[in-house]
mmCIF file of C-alpha atoms and ligand atoms in Angstrom:
data_model
loop_
_atom_site.group_PDB
_atom_site.id
_atom_site.type_symbol
_atom_site.label_atom_id
_atom_site.label_comp_id
_atom_site.label_asym_id
_atom_site.label_seq_id
_atom_site.Cartn_x
_atom_site.Cartn_y
_atom_site.Cartn_z
ATOM 1 C CA VAL A 729 -0.806 -5.184 13.062
ATOM 2 C CA LYS A 730 -0.306 -4.600 9.373
ATOM 3 C CA ARG A 731 -2.114 -1.876 7.491
ATOM 4 C CA VAL A 732 -2.597 -2.147 3.735
ATOM 5 C CA VAL A 733 -2.834 1.035 1.685
ATOM 6 C CA LEU A 734 -4.096 0.590 -1.874
ATOM 7 C CA PHE A 735 -3.697 3.498 -4.271
ATOM 8 C CA ASP A 736 -5.517 4.317 -7.459
ATOM 9 C CA VAL A 737 -3.277 5.747 -10.211
ATOM 10 C CA ASP A 738 -4.896 8.411 -12.422
ATOM 11 C CA GLY A 739 -6.051 11.517 -10.578
ATOM 12 C CA THR A 740 -4.779 10.103 -7.282
ATOM 13 C CA LEU A 741 -1.017 9.647 -7.727
ATOM 14 C CA VAL A 742 -0.437 11.263 -11.121
ATOM 15 C CA LEU A 743 -1.988 13.155 -13.980
ATOM 16 C CA THR A 744 -0.788 12.027 -17.380
ATOM 17 C CA GLY A 745 -1.926 15.135 -19.234
ATOM 18 C CA GLY A 746 -4.256 13.052 -21.354
ATOM 19 C CA ALA A 747 -1.601 10.542 -22.441
ATOM 20 C CA GLY A 748 -3.788 7.599 -21.456
ATOM 21 C CA VAL A 749 -6.813 8.834 -23.408
ATOM 22 C CA ARG A 750 -4.728 9.704 -26.465
ATOM 23 C CA ALA A 751 -3.063 6.285 -26.430
ATOM 24 C CA MET A 752 -6.432 4.508 -26.117
ATOM 25 C CA SER A 753 -7.857 6.578 -28.950
ATOM 26 C CA ARG A 754 -4.863 5.978 -31.246
ATOM 27 C CA ALA A 755 -4.959 2.244 -30.544
ATOM 28 C CA PHE A 756 -8.687 2.125 -31.257
ATOM 29 C CA GLU A 757 -8.155 3.811 -34.606
ATOM 30 C CA GLU A 758 -5.220 1.566 -35.505
ATOM 31 C CA VAL A 759 -6.936 -1.674 -34.535
ATOM 32 C CA PHE A 760 -10.537 -0.922 -35.525
ATOM 33 C CA GLY A 761 -10.173 1.890 -38.058
ATOM 34 C CA ILE A 762 -12.461 4.199 -36.099
ATOM 35 C CA ALA A 763 -11.338 7.663 -35.034
ATOM 36 C CA ARG A 764 -12.376 9.296 -31.749
ATOM 37 C CA GLY A 765 -13.654 5.983 -30.479
ATOM 38 C CA PHE A 766 -13.698 7.115 -26.846
ATOM 39 C CA ASP A 767 -15.283 10.543 -27.255
ATOM 40 C CA GLY A 768 -18.033 10.848 -24.674
ATOM 41 C CA ILE A 769 -17.240 7.500 -23.025
ATOM 42 C CA PRO A 770 -16.871 8.013 -19.259
ATOM 43 C CA MET A 771 -13.444 6.930 -18.037
ATOM 44 C CA ALA A 772 -12.756 8.246 -14.522
ATOM 45 C CA GLY A 773 -12.725 5.430 -11.994
ATOM 46 C CA ARG A 774 -13.662 2.823 -14.608
ATOM 47 C CA THR A 775 -11.512 -0.125 -15.540
ATOM 48 C CA ASP A 776 -9.809 -0.259 -18.937
ATOM 49 C CA PRO A 777 -11.828 -3.350 -20.011
ATOM 50 C CA LEU A 778 -15.102 -1.604 -19.126
ATOM 51 C CA ILE A 779 -14.108 1.560 -21.037
ATOM 52 C CA LEU A 780 -13.025 -0.461 -24.053
ATOM 53 C CA ALA A 781 -16.192 -2.563 -24.005
ATOM 54 C CA ALA A 782 -18.324 0.610 -23.954
ATOM 55 C CA ALA A 783 -16.434 2.066 -26.920
ATOM 56 C CA MET A 784 -16.620 -1.191 -28.873
ATOM 57 C CA THR A 785 -20.336 -1.606 -28.234
ATOM 58 C CA ARG A 786 -21.010 1.930 -29.405
ATOM 59 C CA SER A 787 -19.028 1.329 -32.580
ATOM 60 C CA GLY A 788 -20.700 -2.035 -33.173
ATOM 61 C CA ILE A 789 -17.502 -4.030 -32.812
ATOM 62 C CA VAL A 790 -17.771 -7.594 -31.590
ATOM 63 C CA SER A 791 -15.224 -8.430 -28.941
ATOM 64 C CA ASP A 792 -12.977 -11.457 -29.050
ATOM 65 C CA GLU A 793 -9.876 -12.434 -27.156
ATOM 66 C CA SER A 794 -7.376 -11.928 -30.008
ATOM 67 C CA VAL A 795 -8.728 -8.462 -30.790
ATOM 68 C CA LEU A 796 -8.501 -7.466 -27.132
ATOM 69 C CA THR A 797 -4.924 -8.722 -26.991
ATOM 70 C CA SER A 798 -3.860 -6.744 -30.035
ATOM 71 C CA PHE A 799 -5.643 -3.637 -28.751
ATOM 72 C CA ARG A 800 -3.712 -3.895 -25.506
ATOM 73 C CA GLU A 801 -0.375 -4.325 -27.282
ATOM 74 C CA VAL A 802 -0.941 -1.300 -29.491
ATOM 75 C CA TYR A 803 -2.267 0.742 -26.553
ATOM 76 C CA LEU A 804 0.856 0.068 -24.475
ATOM 77 C CA ARG A 805 3.141 1.061 -27.357
ATOM 78 C CA ARG A 806 1.242 4.290 -27.909
ATOM 79 C CA LEU A 807 1.092 5.005 -24.189
ATOM 80 C CA ALA A 808 4.872 4.774 -23.942
ATOM 81 C CA GLU A 809 5.088 7.409 -26.685
ATOM 82 C CA GLU A 810 2.337 9.664 -25.385
ATOM 83 C CA LEU A 811 3.774 9.812 -21.857
ATOM 84 C CA HIS A 812 6.712 11.730 -23.293
ATOM 85 C CA GLN A 813 4.534 14.432 -24.831
ATOM 86 C CA PRO A 814 4.574 17.707 -22.963
ATOM 87 C CA ALA A 815 1.174 18.569 -21.476
ATOM 88 C CA LEU A 816 -0.280 21.070 -19.077
ATOM 89 C CA ARG A 817 -1.957 18.856 -16.522
ATOM 90 C CA LYS A 818 0.758 16.288 -16.197
ATOM 91 C CA GLY A 819 2.907 15.186 -13.286
ATOM 92 C CA VAL A 820 3.046 13.654 -9.854
ATOM 93 C CA LEU A 821 0.269 15.164 -7.725
ATOM 94 C CA PRO A 822 1.138 17.315 -4.677
ATOM 95 C CA GLY A 823 2.512 15.440 -1.678
ATOM 96 C CA VAL A 824 2.420 12.030 -3.345
ATOM 97 C CA SER A 825 6.159 11.346 -3.372
ATOM 98 C CA GLU A 826 6.517 12.475 0.246
ATOM 99 C CA LEU A 827 3.537 10.389 1.393
ATOM 100 C CA LEU A 828 4.705 7.254 -0.426
ATOM 101 C CA THR A 829 8.192 7.693 1.000
ATOM 102 C CA ALA A 830 6.765 8.033 4.515
ATOM 103 C CA LEU A 831 4.519 4.986 4.087
ATOM 104 C CA ALA A 832 7.326 2.919 2.590
ATOM 105 C CA ASP A 833 9.383 3.641 5.721
ATOM 106 C CA ARG A 834 6.779 2.064 7.968
ATOM 107 C CA GLN A 835 7.261 -1.594 8.849
ATOM 108 C CA ASP A 836 3.546 -1.929 9.568
ATOM 109 C CA VAL A 837 2.384 -0.751 6.141
ATOM 110 C CA VAL A 838 2.096 -2.646 2.858
ATOM 111 C CA LEU A 839 1.703 -0.455 -0.215
ATOM 112 C CA GLY A 840 -0.291 -1.727 -3.168
ATOM 113 C CA LEU A 841 -2.134 -0.537 -6.245
ATOM 114 C CA LEU A 842 -5.814 -0.815 -6.971
ATOM 115 C CA THR A 843 -6.388 0.545 -10.430
ATOM 116 C CA GLY A 844 -8.550 0.118 -13.484
ATOM 117 C CA ASN A 845 -5.422 0.435 -15.611
ATOM 118 C CA VAL A 846 -4.164 -2.788 -17.119
ATOM 119 C CA SER A 847 -0.964 -3.712 -15.303
ATOM 120 C CA GLY A 848 1.260 -2.793 -18.237
ATOM 121 C CA GLY A 849 -0.366 0.634 -18.417
ATOM 122 C CA ALA A 850 -0.092 1.265 -14.684
ATOM 123 C CA ARG A 851 3.542 0.270 -14.825
ATOM 124 C CA LEU A 852 4.371 2.562 -17.768
ATOM 125 C CA LYS A 853 2.622 5.499 -16.120
ATOM 126 C CA LEU A 854 4.223 5.030 -12.712
ATOM 127 C CA GLU A 855 7.683 4.210 -14.065
ATOM 128 C CA HIS A 856 7.505 7.392 -16.109
ATOM 129 C CA PHE A 857 7.041 9.350 -12.888
ATOM 130 C CA ASN A 858 9.429 7.169 -10.857
ATOM 131 C CA LEU A 859 6.747 5.854 -8.490
ATOM 132 C CA TRP A 860 6.453 2.215 -9.584
ATOM 133 C CA HIS A 861 9.141 0.998 -7.155
ATOM 134 C CA PHE A 862 7.004 1.919 -4.138
ATOM 135 C CA PHE A 863 4.417 -0.777 -4.786
ATOM 136 C CA ALA A 864 4.809 -4.369 -3.704
ATOM 137 C CA CYS A 865 1.768 -5.638 -5.570
ATOM 138 C CA GLY A 866 -1.644 -4.704 -6.848
ATOM 139 C CA ALA A 867 -4.865 -5.483 -8.636
ATOM 140 C CA PHE A 868 -5.295 -4.247 -12.192
ATOM 141 C CA GLY A 869 -7.905 -3.698 -14.867
ATOM 142 C CA GLU A 870 -7.376 -7.004 -16.657
ATOM 143 C CA GLU A 871 -8.391 -8.816 -13.484
ATOM 144 C CA GLY A 872 -11.970 -7.613 -13.471
ATOM 145 C CA ALA A 873 -14.042 -5.164 -15.470
ATOM 146 C CA ASP A 874 -15.908 -4.390 -12.242
ATOM 147 C CA ARG A 875 -13.738 -2.308 -9.964
ATOM 148 C CA ASN A 876 -15.475 -3.747 -6.891
ATOM 149 C CA ALA A 877 -13.973 -7.128 -7.760
ATOM 150 C CA LEU A 878 -10.463 -5.740 -7.473
ATOM 151 C CA VAL A 879 -10.204 -5.203 -3.705
ATOM 152 C CA PRO A 880 -10.340 -8.945 -2.911
ATOM 153 C CA VAL A 881 -7.781 -9.568 -5.680
ATOM 154 C CA ALA A 882 -5.429 -6.967 -4.189
ATOM 155 C CA LEU A 883 -5.808 -8.504 -0.731
ATOM 156 C CA GLU A 884 -5.030 -11.974 -2.087
ATOM 157 C CA ARG A 885 -1.816 -10.540 -3.531
ATOM 158 C CA VAL A 886 -0.929 -8.976 -0.203
ATOM 159 C CA GLU A 887 -1.590 -12.218 1.674
ATOM 160 C CA ALA A 888 0.409 -14.180 -0.917
ATOM 161 C CA ARG A 889 3.367 -12.101 0.273
ATOM 162 C CA GLY A 890 2.950 -13.526 3.746
ATOM 163 C CA VAL A 891 1.093 -10.565 5.200
ATOM 164 C CA ARG A 892 -1.996 -11.399 7.228
ATOM 165 C CA VAL A 893 -4.778 -8.854 6.889
ATOM 166 C CA ALA A 894 -6.649 -9.205 10.172
ATOM 167 C CA SER A 895 -9.638 -7.063 9.228
ATOM 168 C CA PRO A 896 -10.892 -5.190 6.157
ATOM 169 C CA ARG A 897 -10.830 -2.127 8.416
ATOM 170 C CA HIS A 898 -7.043 -2.375 8.227
ATOM 171 C CA VAL A 899 -7.234 -1.716 4.494
ATOM 172 C CA LEU A 900 -7.288 1.842 3.155
ATOM 173 C CA VAL A 901 -8.357 2.365 -0.446
ATOM 174 C CA VAL A 902 -7.218 5.740 -1.745
ATOM 175 C CA GLY A 903 -8.844 7.125 -4.871
ATOM 176 C CA ASP A 904 -10.291 10.148 -6.630
ATOM 177 C CA THR A 905 -13.766 9.076 -7.799
ATOM 178 C CA PRO A 906 -17.018 7.796 -6.273
ATOM 179 C CA LEU A 907 -16.224 4.425 -7.889
ATOM 180 C CA ASP A 908 -13.035 4.196 -5.815
ATOM 181 C CA VAL A 909 -15.093 4.937 -2.687
ATOM 182 C CA GLU A 910 -17.681 2.359 -3.696
ATOM 183 C CA CYS A 911 -15.143 -0.408 -4.245
ATOM 184 C CA ALA A 912 -13.662 0.238 -0.804
ATOM 185 C CA LEU A 913 -17.045 0.183 0.908
ATOM 186 C CA SER A 914 -18.158 -2.937 -0.972
ATOM 187 C CA ALA A 915 -15.194 -4.787 0.531
ATOM 188 C CA GLY A 916 -15.656 -3.359 4.027
ATOM 189 C CA ALA A 917 -12.414 -1.399 3.612
ATOM 190 C CA ARG A 918 -11.830 2.252 4.496
ATOM 191 C CA ALA A 919 -12.475 4.741 1.702
ATOM 192 C CA ILE A 920 -9.990 7.601 1.624
ATOM 193 C CA ALA A 921 -10.675 10.085 -1.149
ATOM 194 C CA VAL A 922 -8.628 12.841 -2.722
ATOM 195 C CA ALA A 923 -10.043 15.633 -4.850
ATOM 196 C CA THR A 924 -7.168 15.949 -7.308
ATOM 197 C CA GLY A 925 -8.821 14.055 -10.145
ATOM 198 C CA GLY A 926 -11.607 16.474 -10.953
ATOM 199 C CA THR A 927 -14.379 15.078 -8.738
ATOM 200 C CA PRO A 928 -15.366 17.700 -6.141
ATOM 201 C CA ALA A 929 -14.816 16.891 -2.465
ATOM 202 C CA SER A 930 -18.548 17.196 -1.776
ATOM 203 C CA ILE A 931 -19.349 14.414 -4.254
ATOM 204 C CA LEU A 932 -16.680 12.174 -2.751
ATOM 205 C CA ARG A 933 -18.055 12.811 0.730
ATOM 206 C CA GLU A 934 -21.590 12.018 -0.443
ATOM 207 C CA ALA A 935 -20.320 8.771 -1.941
ATOM 208 C CA GLY A 936 -19.338 7.748 1.582
ATOM 209 C CA ALA A 937 -15.640 8.539 1.855
ATOM 210 C CA GLU A 938 -14.422 8.515 5.441
ATOM 211 C CA VAL A 939 -12.017 11.371 4.746
ATOM 212 C CA VAL A 940 -11.623 13.601 1.705
ATOM 213 C CA PHE A 941 -8.290 15.312 1.208
ATOM 214 C CA PRO A 942 -7.958 18.312 -1.127
ATOM 215 C CA ASP A 943 -4.642 16.724 -2.160
ATOM 216 C CA LEU A 944 -2.214 14.290 -0.517
ATOM 217 C CA SER A 945 0.198 16.905 0.833
ATOM 218 C CA ASP A 946 -0.890 16.561 4.486
ATOM 219 C CA THR A 947 1.329 13.575 5.237
ATOM 220 C CA GLN A 948 0.869 13.729 9.019
ATOM 221 C CA THR A 949 -2.924 13.649 8.897
ATOM 222 C CA PHE A 950 -2.778 10.711 6.495
ATOM 223 C CA LEU A 951 -0.360 8.823 8.757
ATOM 224 C CA ARG A 952 -2.667 9.414 11.735
ATOM 225 C CA LEU A 953 -5.434 7.573 9.861
ATOM 226 C CA LEU A 954 -3.327 4.420 10.063
ATOM 227 C CA ALA A 955 -3.559 4.280 13.850
ATOM 228 C CA GLY A 956 -7.301 3.677 13.939
ATOM 229 C CA ASP A 957 -9.751 1.523 12.075
ATOM 230 C CA GLY A 958 -12.054 4.309 10.924
ATOM 231 C CA ASN A 959 -14.744 3.456 13.455
ATOM 232 C CA GLU A 960 -13.625 6.008 16.043
ATOM 233 C CA ALA A 961 -15.634 9.205 16.417
ATOM 234 C CA SER A 962 -14.105 11.095 13.543
ATOM 235 C CA ASP A 963 -12.354 14.361 14.235
ATOM 236 C CA SER A 964 -10.602 14.424 10.910
ATOM 237 C CA SER A 965 -13.309 16.126 8.895
ATOM 238 C CA GLY A 966 -13.253 19.821 8.346
ATOM 239 C CA LYS A 967 -9.634 20.276 9.306
HETATM 240 MG MG1 MG B 1592 -8.526 7.659 -10.675
#
């Protein structure tokens, strides 16, 4: 039986040291002529289109398709530059490379992305940290402003690769915010949370995560999650 593991990007796999925010802000200023367009706009766990729409609404900018396209082009150019800037909180998070390597070795696991990043942004970020090659497919920000809409999209991608997903309980959604947990639960999937993105473990647990890891360095415990469907009496909390 195949298991599908869908990873969020920012705060879950990597920290970009603010590169994403800086690139969004620079693009906003270049395209709309407004500085600090994203100050105070919540970003964690939200999709790029939702974040952009909030910033545009606040600045009184009317959205249209050509403006959104040029914003995205400028954003991706600036992101490629900003990813090379040195920063304090920047890098692959603890245990991520080891966990992805272990999962990629398993014949019964399909690795995918479920991220609010637009696909070009996710790719730039993960290529920068040499993680992009792990992922067979994914669902991205341009495919739905509502994160909850992205789990079914990701599963369609997986099934398009000839993998039958027998039950949503065979799908693990791994993320660092309550919105990641919510999108998993809304699809009947298993919500696995990690507290490396700034949201405290207690908040992630309250949101309904089945397991909350302090970081992803406990590869063996993560791999043991794959054996079940999350409905067993849980002995994985508090370890
Ligand atoms: Mg995140």
